[in-house]
PDB file of C-alpha atoms in Angstrom:
ATOM      1  CA  UNK A   1     -15.004 -41.589  90.278  1.00 81.00           C
ATOM      2  CA  UNK A   2     -11.871 -40.550  88.388  1.00 84.00           C
ATOM      3  CA  UNK A   3     -11.673 -37.181  90.165  1.00 86.00           C
ATOM      4  CA  UNK A   4     -12.093 -38.953  93.504  1.00 89.00           C
ATOM      5  CA  UNK A   5      -9.228 -41.319  92.708  1.00 87.00           C
ATOM      6  CA  UNK A   6      -7.034 -38.350  91.749  1.00 87.00           C
ATOM      7  CA  UNK A   7      -7.850 -36.626  95.062  1.00 89.00           C
ATOM      8  CA  UNK A   8      -6.962 -39.746  97.022  1.00 89.00           C
ATOM      9  CA  UNK A   9      -3.757 -40.266  95.040  1.00 88.00           C
ATOM     10  CA  UNK A  10      -2.705 -36.705  95.933  1.00 90.00           C
ATOM     11  CA  UNK A  11      -3.271 -37.448  99.622  1.00 89.00           C
ATOM     12  CA  UNK A  12      -1.227 -40.640  99.503  1.00 90.00           C
ATOM     13  CA  UNK A  13       1.542 -38.864  97.589  1.00 91.00           C
ATOM     14  CA  UNK A  14       2.084 -36.764 100.702  1.00 91.00           C
ATOM     15  CA  UNK A  15       2.769 -39.924 102.721  1.00 90.00           C
ATOM     16  CA  UNK A  16       6.419 -40.959 102.134  1.00 89.00           C
ATOM     17  CA  UNK A  17       5.712 -44.502 103.351  1.00 90.00           C
ATOM     18  CA  UNK A  18       3.236 -45.165 100.499  1.00 91.00           C
ATOM     19  CA  UNK A  19       5.122 -46.411  97.445  1.00 92.00           C
ATOM     20  CA  UNK A  20       2.227 -47.252  95.133  1.00 93.00           C
ATOM     21  CA  UNK A  21      -1.566 -47.310  95.046  1.00 94.00           C
ATOM     22  CA  UNK A  22      -3.916 -49.510  93.001  1.00 93.00           C
ATOM     23  CA  UNK A  23      -7.568 -48.479  92.688  1.00 93.00           C
ATOM     24  CA  UNK A  24     -10.055 -51.234  91.857  1.00 91.00           C
ATOM     25  CA  UNK A  25     -13.573 -50.137  90.923  1.00 88.00           C
ATOM     26  CA  UNK A  26     -16.693 -52.235  91.281  1.00 79.00           C
ATOM     27  CA  UNK A  27     -19.055 -50.884  88.610  1.00 65.00           C
ATOM     28  CA  UNK A  28     -21.057 -54.108  88.275  1.00 67.00           C
ATOM     29  CA  UNK A  29     -21.547 -54.733  91.984  1.00 60.00           C
ATOM     30  CA  UNK A  30     -19.353 -57.844  92.016  1.00 59.00           C
ATOM     31  CA  UNK A  31     -18.630 -58.383  95.713  1.00 65.00           C
ATOM     32  CA  UNK A  32     -15.973 -61.028  95.101  1.00 71.00           C
ATOM     33  CA  UNK A  33     -13.687 -58.479  93.422  1.00 76.00           C
ATOM     34  CA  UNK A  34     -13.793 -55.621  95.947  1.00 83.00           C
ATOM     35  CA  UNK A  35     -15.445 -57.285  98.955  1.00 82.00           C
ATOM     36  CA  UNK A  36     -18.671 -55.441  98.113  1.00 83.00           C
ATOM     37  CA  UNK A  37     -17.218 -51.913  98.219  1.00 89.00           C
ATOM     38  CA  UNK A  38     -17.563 -49.368  95.410  1.00 89.00           C
ATOM     39  CA  UNK A  39     -13.815 -48.810  95.413  1.00 91.00           C
ATOM     40  CA  UNK A  40     -10.933 -50.851  96.791  1.00 91.00           C
ATOM     41  CA  UNK A  41      -7.588 -49.122  97.356  1.00 93.00           C
ATOM     42  CA  UNK A  42      -4.484 -51.264  97.732  1.00 93.00           C
ATOM     43  CA  UNK A  43      -1.700 -49.195  99.321  1.00 93.00           C
ATOM     44  CA  UNK A  44       1.789 -50.624  98.899  1.00 92.00           C
ATOM     45  CA  UNK A  45       4.094 -49.399 101.667  1.00 91.00           C
ATOM     46  CA  UNK A  46       7.834 -49.351 102.357  1.00 88.00           C
ATOM     47  CA  UNK A  47       7.591 -50.333 106.020  1.00 84.00           C
ATOM     48  CA  UNK A  48       5.639 -52.959 107.939  1.00 81.00           C
ATOM     49  CA  UNK A  49       4.534 -50.458 110.588  1.00 78.00           C
ATOM     50  CA  UNK A  50       0.888 -50.591 109.480  1.00 73.00           C
ATOM     51  CA  UNK A  51       1.102 -53.884 107.601  1.00 73.00           C
ATOM     52  CA  UNK A  52      -2.279 -55.268 106.537  1.00 75.00           C
ATOM     53  CA  UNK A  53      -4.061 -52.253 108.021  1.00 83.00           C
ATOM     54  CA  UNK A  54      -7.729 -52.164 106.969  1.00 89.00           C
ATOM     55  CA  UNK A  55      -9.819 -48.990 106.788  1.00 90.00           C
ATOM     56  CA  UNK A  56     -13.454 -48.564 105.674  1.00 93.00           C
ATOM     57  CA  UNK A  57     -14.942 -45.157 104.961  1.00 93.00           C
ATOM     58  CA  UNK A  58     -17.310 -43.130 102.748  1.00 93.00           C
ATOM     59  CA  UNK A  59     -16.202 -40.207 100.595  1.00 91.00           C
ATOM     60  CA  UNK A  60     -18.505 -38.454  98.129  1.00 90.00           C
ATOM     61  CA  UNK A  61     -21.085 -41.219  98.674  1.00 89.00           C
ATOM     62  CA  UNK A  62     -18.561 -43.837  97.589  1.00 89.00           C
ATOM     63  CA  UNK A  63     -17.963 -46.782  99.936  1.00 90.00           C
ATOM     64  CA  UNK A  64     -14.206 -47.338 100.064  1.00 92.00           C
ATOM     65  CA  UNK A  65     -12.057 -50.114 101.472  1.00 92.00           C
ATOM     66  CA  UNK A  66      -8.377 -49.324 101.989  1.00 93.00           C
ATOM     67  CA  UNK A  67      -5.838 -52.094 102.471  1.00 92.00           C
ATOM     68  CA  UNK A  68      -2.133 -51.640 103.197  1.00 91.00           C
ATOM     69  CA  UNK A  69       0.508 -54.205 102.305  1.00 91.00           C
ATOM     70  CA  UNK A  70       4.321 -53.932 102.480  1.00 91.00           C
ATOM     71  CA  UNK A  71       6.065 -54.165  99.107  1.00 88.00           C
ATOM     72  CA  UNK A  72       8.077 -57.236 100.136  1.00 86.00           C
ATOM     73  CA  UNK A  73       4.901 -59.018 101.262  1.00 86.00           C
ATOM     74  CA  UNK A  74       3.137 -58.143  98.008  1.00 87.00           C
ATOM     75  CA  UNK A  75       5.987 -59.585  95.951  1.00 84.00           C
ATOM     76  CA  UNK A  76       5.966 -62.790  98.030  1.00 80.00           C
ATOM     77  CA  UNK A  77       2.165 -63.074  97.796  1.00 80.00           C
ATOM     78  CA  UNK A  78       2.222 -62.855  94.004  1.00 77.00           C
ATOM     79  CA  UNK A  79       4.588 -65.826  93.973  1.00 71.00           C
ATOM     80  CA  UNK A  80       2.196 -67.705  96.232  1.00 69.00           C
ATOM     81  CA  UNK A  81      -1.513 -68.293  95.968  1.00 66.00           C
ATOM     82  CA  UNK A  82      -3.140 -64.892  96.422  1.00 73.00           C
ATOM     83  CA  UNK A  83      -5.509 -64.883  93.447  1.00 75.00           C
ATOM     84  CA  UNK A  84      -7.301 -61.816  94.829  1.00 82.00           C
ATOM     85  CA  UNK A  85      -4.089 -59.779  94.814  1.00 85.00           C
ATOM     86  CA  UNK A  86      -3.363 -60.860  91.249  1.00 84.00           C
ATOM     87  CA  UNK A  87      -6.859 -59.842  90.148  1.00 84.00           C
ATOM     88  CA  UNK A  88      -6.539 -56.442  91.833  1.00 87.00           C
ATOM     89  CA  UNK A  89      -3.166 -55.847  90.226  1.00 87.00           C
ATOM     90  CA  UNK A  90      -4.378 -56.841  86.763  1.00 85.00           C
ATOM     91  CA  UNK A  91      -7.819 -55.223  86.812  1.00 85.00           C
ATOM     92  CA  UNK A  92      -7.076 -52.161  88.940  1.00 89.00           C
ATOM     93  CA  UNK A  93      -5.723 -48.765  87.928  1.00 92.00           C
ATOM     94  CA  UNK A  94      -2.284 -47.775  89.188  1.00 93.00           C
ATOM     95  CA  UNK A  95      -2.883 -44.227  90.442  1.00 93.00           C
ATOM     96  CA  UNK A  96       0.473 -43.830  92.209  1.00 93.00           C
ATOM     97  CA  UNK A  97       3.753 -45.600  91.507  1.00 94.00           C
ATOM     98  CA  UNK A  98       6.742 -43.608  92.771  1.00 91.00           C
ATOM     99  CA  UNK A  99       9.479 -45.973  91.633  1.00 87.00           C
ATOM    100  CA  UNK A 100       7.665 -47.960  88.959  1.00 91.00           C
ATOM    101  CA  UNK A 101       7.806 -51.100  91.114  1.00 88.00           C
ATOM    102  CA  UNK A 102       4.121 -51.873  90.789  1.00 90.00           C
ATOM    103  CA  UNK A 103       4.233 -51.557  87.010  1.00 92.00           C
ATOM    104  CA  UNK A 104       7.169 -53.972  87.019  1.00 90.00           C
ATOM    105  CA  UNK A 105       5.202 -56.446  89.120  1.00 88.00           C
ATOM    106  CA  UNK A 106       2.155 -56.125  86.874  1.00 89.00           C
ATOM    107  CA  UNK A 107       4.288 -56.793  83.774  1.00 90.00           C
ATOM    108  CA  UNK A 108       5.820 -59.814  85.493  1.00 85.00           C
ATOM    109  CA  UNK A 109       2.392 -61.204  86.300  1.00 84.00           C
ATOM    110  CA  UNK A 110       1.173 -60.562  82.746  1.00 85.00           C
ATOM    111  CA  UNK A 111       4.237 -62.212  81.216  1.00 87.00           C
ATOM    112  CA  UNK A 112       3.882 -65.163  83.635  1.00 86.00           C
ATOM    113  CA  UNK A 113       7.533 -66.238  83.249  1.00 87.00           C
ATOM    114  CA  UNK A 114       8.534 -69.893  83.397  1.00 89.00           C
ATOM    115  CA  UNK A 115       9.983 -69.618  86.916  1.00 88.00           C
ATOM    116  CA  UNK A 116       6.694 -68.267  88.278  1.00 88.00           C
ATOM    117  CA  UNK A 117       4.666 -70.916  86.420  1.00 91.00           C
ATOM    118  CA  UNK A 118       6.868 -73.709  87.790  1.00 94.00           C
ATOM    119  CA  UNK A 119       6.471 -72.405  91.333  1.00 92.00           C
ATOM    120  CA  UNK A 120       2.685 -72.219  91.068  1.00 92.00           C
ATOM    121  CA  UNK A 121       2.496 -75.712  89.543  1.00 95.00           C
ATOM    122  CA  UNK A 122       4.353 -77.059  92.578  1.00 95.00           C
ATOM    123  CA  UNK A 123       1.966 -75.257  94.948  1.00 94.00           C
ATOM    124  CA  UNK A 124      -1.135 -76.580  93.219  1.00 94.00           C
ATOM    125  CA  UNK A 125       0.201 -80.120  92.983  1.00 95.00           C
ATOM    126  CA  UNK A 126       0.928 -80.163  96.726  1.00 95.00           C
ATOM    127  CA  UNK A 127      -2.642 -79.081  97.447  1.00 94.00           C
ATOM    128  CA  UNK A 128      -3.986 -81.593  94.958  1.00 95.00           C
ATOM    129  CA  UNK A 129      -2.009 -84.445  96.516  1.00 95.00           C
ATOM    130  CA  UNK A 130      -3.248 -83.653 100.029  1.00 95.00           C
ATOM    131  CA  UNK A 131      -6.913 -83.400  98.990  1.00 96.00           C
ATOM    132  CA  UNK A 132      -6.731 -86.458  96.729  1.00 96.00           C
ATOM    133  CA  UNK A 133      -5.236 -88.704  99.429  1.00 95.00           C
ATOM    134  CA  UNK A 134      -7.626 -87.430 102.098  1.00 97.00           C
ATOM    135  CA  UNK A 135     -10.562 -88.160  99.810  1.00 97.00           C
ATOM    136  CA  UNK A 136      -9.345 -91.747  99.343  1.00 96.00           C
ATOM    137  CA  UNK A 137      -9.039 -92.178 103.109  1.00 97.00           C
ATOM    138  CA  UNK A 138     -12.509 -90.775 103.763  1.00 97.00           C
ATOM    139  CA  UNK A 139     -13.983 -93.011 101.085  1.00 97.00           C
ATOM    140  CA  UNK A 140     -12.463 -96.119 102.659  1.00 96.00           C
ATOM    141  CA  UNK A 141     -13.925 -95.060 106.006  1.00 97.00           C
ATOM    142  CA  UNK A 142     -17.337 -94.460 104.355  1.00 97.00           C
ATOM    143  CA  UNK A 143     -17.252 -90.754 105.241  1.00 97.00           C
ATOM    144  CA  UNK A 144     -18.799 -89.976 101.878  1.00 97.00           C
ATOM    145  CA  UNK A 145     -19.531 -86.252 102.203  1.00 97.00           C
ATOM    146  CA  UNK A 146     -16.007 -85.574 103.451  1.00 97.00           C
ATOM    147  CA  UNK A 147     -14.633 -87.640 100.579  1.00 97.00           C
ATOM    148  CA  UNK A 148     -16.815 -85.635  98.169  1.00 98.00           C
ATOM    149  CA  UNK A 149     -15.657 -82.300  99.565  1.00 97.00           C
ATOM    150  CA  UNK A 150     -11.984 -83.240  99.337  1.00 97.00           C
ATOM    151  CA  UNK A 151     -12.161 -84.623  95.810  1.00 97.00           C
ATOM    152  CA  UNK A 152     -13.949 -81.453  94.692  1.00 97.00           C
ATOM    153  CA  UNK A 153     -11.023 -79.462  96.131  1.00 96.00           C
ATOM    154  CA  UNK A 154      -8.577 -81.791  94.351  1.00 96.00           C
ATOM    155  CA  UNK A 155     -10.454 -81.327  91.086  1.00 96.00           C
ATOM    156  CA  UNK A 156     -10.189 -77.550  91.440  1.00 96.00           C
ATOM    157  CA  UNK A 157      -6.433 -77.938  91.908  1.00 95.00           C
ATOM    158  CA  UNK A 158      -6.354 -80.062  88.743  1.00 95.00           C
ATOM    159  CA  UNK A 159      -8.188 -77.312  86.864  1.00 96.00           C
ATOM    160  CA  UNK A 160      -5.691 -74.704  88.090  1.00 94.00           C
ATOM    161  CA  UNK A 161      -2.778 -76.943  87.049  1.00 95.00           C
ATOM    162  CA  UNK A 162      -4.216 -77.137  83.533  1.00 95.00           C
ATOM    163  CA  UNK A 163      -4.697 -73.357  83.387  1.00 94.00           C
ATOM    164  CA  UNK A 164      -1.130 -72.718  84.547  1.00 94.00           C
ATOM    165  CA  UNK A 165       0.227 -75.214  82.009  1.00 93.00           C
ATOM    166  CA  UNK A 166      -1.592 -73.218  79.330  1.00 92.00           C
ATOM    167  CA  UNK A 167       0.293 -70.117  80.469  1.00 90.00           C
ATOM    168  CA  UNK A 168      -2.580 -68.346  82.247  1.00 89.00           C
ATOM    169  CA  UNK A 169      -3.186 -67.261  85.829  1.00 86.00           C
ATOM    170  CA  UNK A 170      -6.064 -69.165  87.491  1.00 87.00           C
ATOM    171  CA  UNK A 171      -8.926 -66.803  88.236  1.00 81.00           C
ATOM    172  CA  UNK A 172     -11.217 -66.981  91.245  1.00 77.00           C
ATOM    173  CA  UNK A 173     -14.028 -68.319  89.007  1.00 82.00           C
ATOM    174  CA  UNK A 174     -11.927 -71.267  87.878  1.00 90.00           C
ATOM    175  CA  UNK A 175     -14.727 -73.352  86.334  1.00 93.00           C
ATOM    176  CA  UNK A 176     -15.787 -70.544  84.031  1.00 90.00           C
ATOM    177  CA  UNK A 177     -12.168 -70.279  82.960  1.00 92.00           C
ATOM    178  CA  UNK A 178     -11.595 -74.005  82.411  1.00 94.00           C
ATOM    179  CA  UNK A 179     -14.889 -74.779  80.661  1.00 92.00           C
ATOM    180  CA  UNK A 180     -13.597 -74.186  77.127  1.00 89.00           C
ATOM    181  CA  UNK A 181      -9.895 -74.538  77.874  1.00 92.00           C
ATOM    182  CA  UNK A 182     -10.221 -78.191  78.878  1.00 93.00           C
ATOM    183  CA  UNK A 183     -13.720 -79.666  78.383  1.00 93.00           C
ATOM    184  CA  UNK A 184     -12.565 -83.002  79.818  1.00 93.00           C
ATOM    185  CA  UNK A 185     -11.797 -81.588  83.248  1.00 95.00           C
ATOM    186  CA  UNK A 186     -14.991 -79.534  83.174  1.00 96.00           C
ATOM    187  CA  UNK A 187     -16.958 -82.683  82.308  1.00 95.00           C
ATOM    188  CA  UNK A 188     -15.556 -84.398  85.396  1.00 95.00           C
ATOM    189  CA  UNK A 189     -16.713 -81.415  87.458  1.00 96.00           C
ATOM    190  CA  UNK A 190     -20.214 -81.797  86.022  1.00 95.00           C
ATOM    191  CA  UNK A 191     -20.180 -85.546  86.671  1.00 95.00           C
ATOM    192  CA  UNK A 192     -19.150 -84.978  90.271  1.00 96.00           C
ATOM    193  CA  UNK A 193     -21.675 -82.239  91.007  1.00 95.00           C
ATOM    194  CA  UNK A 194     -24.729 -83.084  88.888  1.00 94.00           C
ATOM    195  CA  UNK A 195     -24.637 -86.816  88.057  1.00 93.00           C
ATOM    196  CA  UNK A 196     -27.498 -89.066  89.181  1.00 93.00           C
ATOM    197  CA  UNK A 197     -25.022 -91.684  90.387  1.00 94.00           C
ATOM    198  CA  UNK A 198     -24.521 -92.132  94.120  1.00 96.00           C
ATOM    199  CA  UNK A 199     -22.074 -89.853  95.922  1.00 96.00           C
ATOM    200  CA  UNK A 200     -19.732 -92.815  96.386  1.00 97.00           C
ATOM    201  CA  UNK A 201     -19.769 -93.667  92.676  1.00 97.00           C
ATOM    202  CA  UNK A 202     -19.125 -90.050  91.685  1.00 97.00           C
ATOM    203  CA  UNK A 203     -16.174 -89.756  94.060  1.00 97.00           C
ATOM    204  CA  UNK A 204     -14.752 -93.070  92.826  1.00 97.00           C
ATOM    205  CA  UNK A 205     -14.973 -91.889  89.220  1.00 95.00           C
ATOM    206  CA  UNK A 206     -13.029 -88.679  89.868  1.00 95.00           C
ATOM    207  CA  UNK A 207     -10.483 -90.448  92.073  1.00 95.00           C
ATOM    208  CA  UNK A 208      -9.785 -92.863  89.228  1.00 95.00           C
ATOM    209  CA  UNK A 209      -9.409 -90.003  86.743  1.00 94.00           C
ATOM    210  CA  UNK A 210      -7.057 -88.197  89.134  1.00 92.00           C
ATOM    211  CA  UNK A 211      -4.947 -91.319  89.594  1.00 89.00           C
ATOM    212  CA  UNK A 212      -4.334 -91.673  85.851  1.00 87.00           C
ATOM    213  CA  UNK A 213      -4.203 -88.045  84.775  1.00 88.00           C
ATOM    214  CA  UNK A 214      -2.826 -85.874  87.561  1.00 86.00           C
ATOM    215  CA  UNK A 215      -0.506 -88.300  89.321  1.00 85.00           C
ATOM    216  CA  UNK A 216       1.253 -88.720  85.976  1.00 89.00           C
ATOM    217  CA  UNK A 217       2.058 -84.985  86.196  1.00 91.00           C
ATOM    218  CA  UNK A 218       4.030 -85.414  89.431  1.00 93.00           C
ATOM    219  CA  UNK A 219       7.494 -85.141  87.870  1.00 94.00           C
ATOM    220  CA  UNK A 220       6.435 -82.156  85.750  1.00 93.00           C
ATOM    221  CA  UNK A 221       4.808 -80.293  88.639  1.00 95.00           C
ATOM    222  CA  UNK A 222       7.602 -80.999  91.125  1.00 96.00           C
ATOM    223  CA  UNK A 223      10.307 -79.538  88.866  1.00 95.00           C
ATOM    224  CA  UNK A 224      11.555 -76.880  91.346  1.00 94.00           C
ATOM    225  CA  UNK A 225      11.949 -79.433  94.158  1.00 96.00           C
ATOM    226  CA  UNK A 226      13.648 -81.974  91.893  1.00 96.00           C
ATOM    227  CA  UNK A 227      16.041 -79.280  90.647  1.00 95.00           C
ATOM    228  CA  UNK A 228      17.014 -78.436  94.233  1.00 96.00           C
ATOM    229  CA  UNK A 229      17.639 -82.104  95.068  1.00 95.00           C
ATOM    230  CA  UNK A 230      19.739 -82.476  91.944  1.00 93.00           C
ATOM    231  CA  UNK A 231      21.667 -79.292  92.646  1.00 90.00           C
ATOM    232  CA  UNK A 232      24.227 -80.873  94.968  1.00 90.00           C
ATOM    233  CA  UNK A 233      25.835 -84.280  95.365  1.00 90.00           C
ATOM    234  CA  UNK A 234      25.121 -84.879  99.057  1.00 92.00           C
ATOM    235  CA  UNK A 235      21.531 -85.727  99.978  1.00 94.00           C
ATOM    236  CA  UNK A 236      19.269 -83.173 101.660  1.00 94.00           C
ATOM    237  CA  UNK A 237      17.694 -83.559 105.082  1.00 92.00           C
ATOM    238  CA  UNK A 238      14.031 -82.716 105.546  1.00 92.00           C
ATOM    239  CA  UNK A 239      15.048 -79.805 107.799  1.00 91.00           C
ATOM    240  CA  UNK A 240      17.331 -78.361 105.115  1.00 93.00           C
ATOM    241  CA  UNK A 241      14.583 -78.541 102.512  1.00 95.00           C
ATOM    242  CA  UNK A 242      12.093 -76.874 104.860  1.00 93.00           C
ATOM    243  CA  UNK A 243      14.515 -73.969 105.264  1.00 93.00           C
ATOM    244  CA  UNK A 244      15.096 -73.534 101.531  1.00 93.00           C
ATOM    245  CA  UNK A 245      13.577 -70.166 100.464  1.00 88.00           C
ATOM    246  CA  UNK A 246      12.223 -71.583  97.186  1.00 89.00           C
ATOM    247  CA  UNK A 247      10.165 -74.129  99.152  1.00 91.00           C
ATOM    248  CA  UNK A 248       8.821 -71.785 101.846  1.00 87.00           C
ATOM    249  CA  UNK A 249       5.242 -71.989 100.514  1.00 88.00           C
ATOM    250  CA  UNK A 250       5.093 -75.798 100.750  1.00 91.00           C
ATOM    251  CA  UNK A 251       6.857 -76.403 104.078  1.00 90.00           C
ATOM    252  CA  UNK A 252       3.840 -78.122 105.579  1.00 91.00           C
ATOM    253  CA  UNK A 253       3.375 -80.429 102.580  1.00 93.00           C
ATOM    254  CA  UNK A 254       7.032 -81.453 102.123  1.00 94.00           C
ATOM    255  CA  UNK A 255       6.914 -84.691 104.201  1.00 94.00           C
ATOM    256  CA  UNK A 256       3.928 -86.014 102.252  1.00 94.00           C
ATOM    257  CA  UNK A 257       5.372 -84.933  98.913  1.00 95.00           C
ATOM    258  CA  UNK A 258       8.821 -86.411  99.578  1.00 95.00           C
ATOM    259  CA  UNK A 259       7.289 -89.725 100.595  1.00 94.00           C
ATOM    260  CA  UNK A 260       5.204 -89.865  97.437  1.00 94.00           C
ATOM    261  CA  UNK A 261       8.178 -88.971  95.220  1.00 95.00           C
ATOM    262  CA  UNK A 262      10.177 -91.801  96.840  1.00 95.00           C
ATOM    263  CA  UNK A 263       7.355 -94.304  96.209  1.00 93.00           C
ATOM    264  CA  UNK A 264       7.172 -93.217  92.565  1.00 92.00           C
ATOM    265  CA  UNK A 265      10.976 -93.674  92.290  1.00 93.00           C
ATOM    266  CA  UNK A 266      11.389 -90.039  91.217  1.00 95.00           C
ATOM    267  CA  UNK A 267      13.815 -89.417  94.101  1.00 95.00           C
ATOM    268  CA  UNK A 268      15.866 -91.649  96.403  1.00 94.00           C
ATOM    269  CA  UNK A 269      15.700 -92.005 100.155  1.00 94.00           C
ATOM    270  CA  UNK A 270      19.143 -92.382 101.762  1.00 91.00           C
ATOM    271  CA  UNK A 271      19.874 -93.430 105.357  1.00 87.00           C
ATOM    272  CA  UNK A 272      22.952 -91.688 106.787  1.00 84.00           C
ATOM    273  CA  UNK A 273      24.582 -91.612 110.202  1.00 78.00           C
ATOM    274  CA  UNK A 274      22.742 -89.070 112.348  1.00 70.00           C
ATOM    275  CA  UNK A 275      24.482 -86.232 114.166  1.00 67.00           C
ATOM    276  CA  UNK A 276      22.010 -86.678 117.016  1.00 64.00           C
ATOM    277  CA  UNK A 277      22.835 -89.152 119.772  1.00 61.00           C
ATOM    278  CA  UNK A 278      19.141 -90.021 120.001  1.00 62.00           C
ATOM    279  CA  UNK A 279      18.971 -91.358 116.448  1.00 64.00           C
ATOM    280  CA  UNK A 280      20.959 -94.091 114.717  1.00 76.00           C
ATOM    281  CA  UNK A 281      20.198 -93.147 111.120  1.00 81.00           C
ATOM    282  CA  UNK A 282      18.695 -90.098 109.474  1.00 84.00           C
ATOM    283  CA  UNK A 283      16.677 -90.200 106.264  1.00 89.00           C
ATOM    284  CA  UNK A 284      17.838 -87.840 103.558  1.00 93.00           C
ATOM    285  CA  UNK A 285      16.744 -87.269  99.978  1.00 96.00           C
ATOM    286  CA  UNK A 286      18.493 -87.008  96.646  1.00 95.00           C
ATOM    287  CA  UNK A 287      17.704 -87.185  92.946  1.00 91.00           C
TER     288      UNK A 287
END
């Protein structure tokens, strides 16, 4: 396998558009890591000309999957929620790295700096809030299986929040990771999935735990948003916040999150004269 990787690296070295290559082996036949292929090759490119190009082939009886991703997109994805990309970067072998950019990214992921942790906490809390509130709504409407599915998603977000707070990247197999890190959260997962109580009772139990434990983390998890609101004297409009580059990953969740922060008195809602003739007052937000 090593000689094959060296051959492929030599081929990619002849392509000036390929900046770096990560080779991820699958020796234990774990399909979740390499999508079932013997070898996954992640090609980092300068241009977007063949962005996200996918190529499957066989070489020396090895089934290979080749994926291309522009460098800028890779950097943005690592800030977001691409756990697969993080796993490939951490577990794969860098076989080509012309400018050392991939090694820099790997070191950044390994160090998990505070800025990256804060960003990921905000992402997970937004997902948690959406799933948690939807579960409550479904429960009230007696849509029990939908309520169960959403609270399970919310509980997974809670587990990832705990892992991030501990300074680790959430893995794909999050429950294996959380089992010994936080037995309390894992116990809730067991109660939800294996308890002999009714589905409704199990959902109610986890909703109650979420209300007391995770909702209390709102100020902590929303640090990047609160810092932006506090960063200037005049209040921000919803449109301005949606356009802020640091909030690009949560654009769709901002209205819900802002409303919840107002209700918890963590931010203030201010009515100002609107520039539009169609509106009398515009709602803006400030710390």
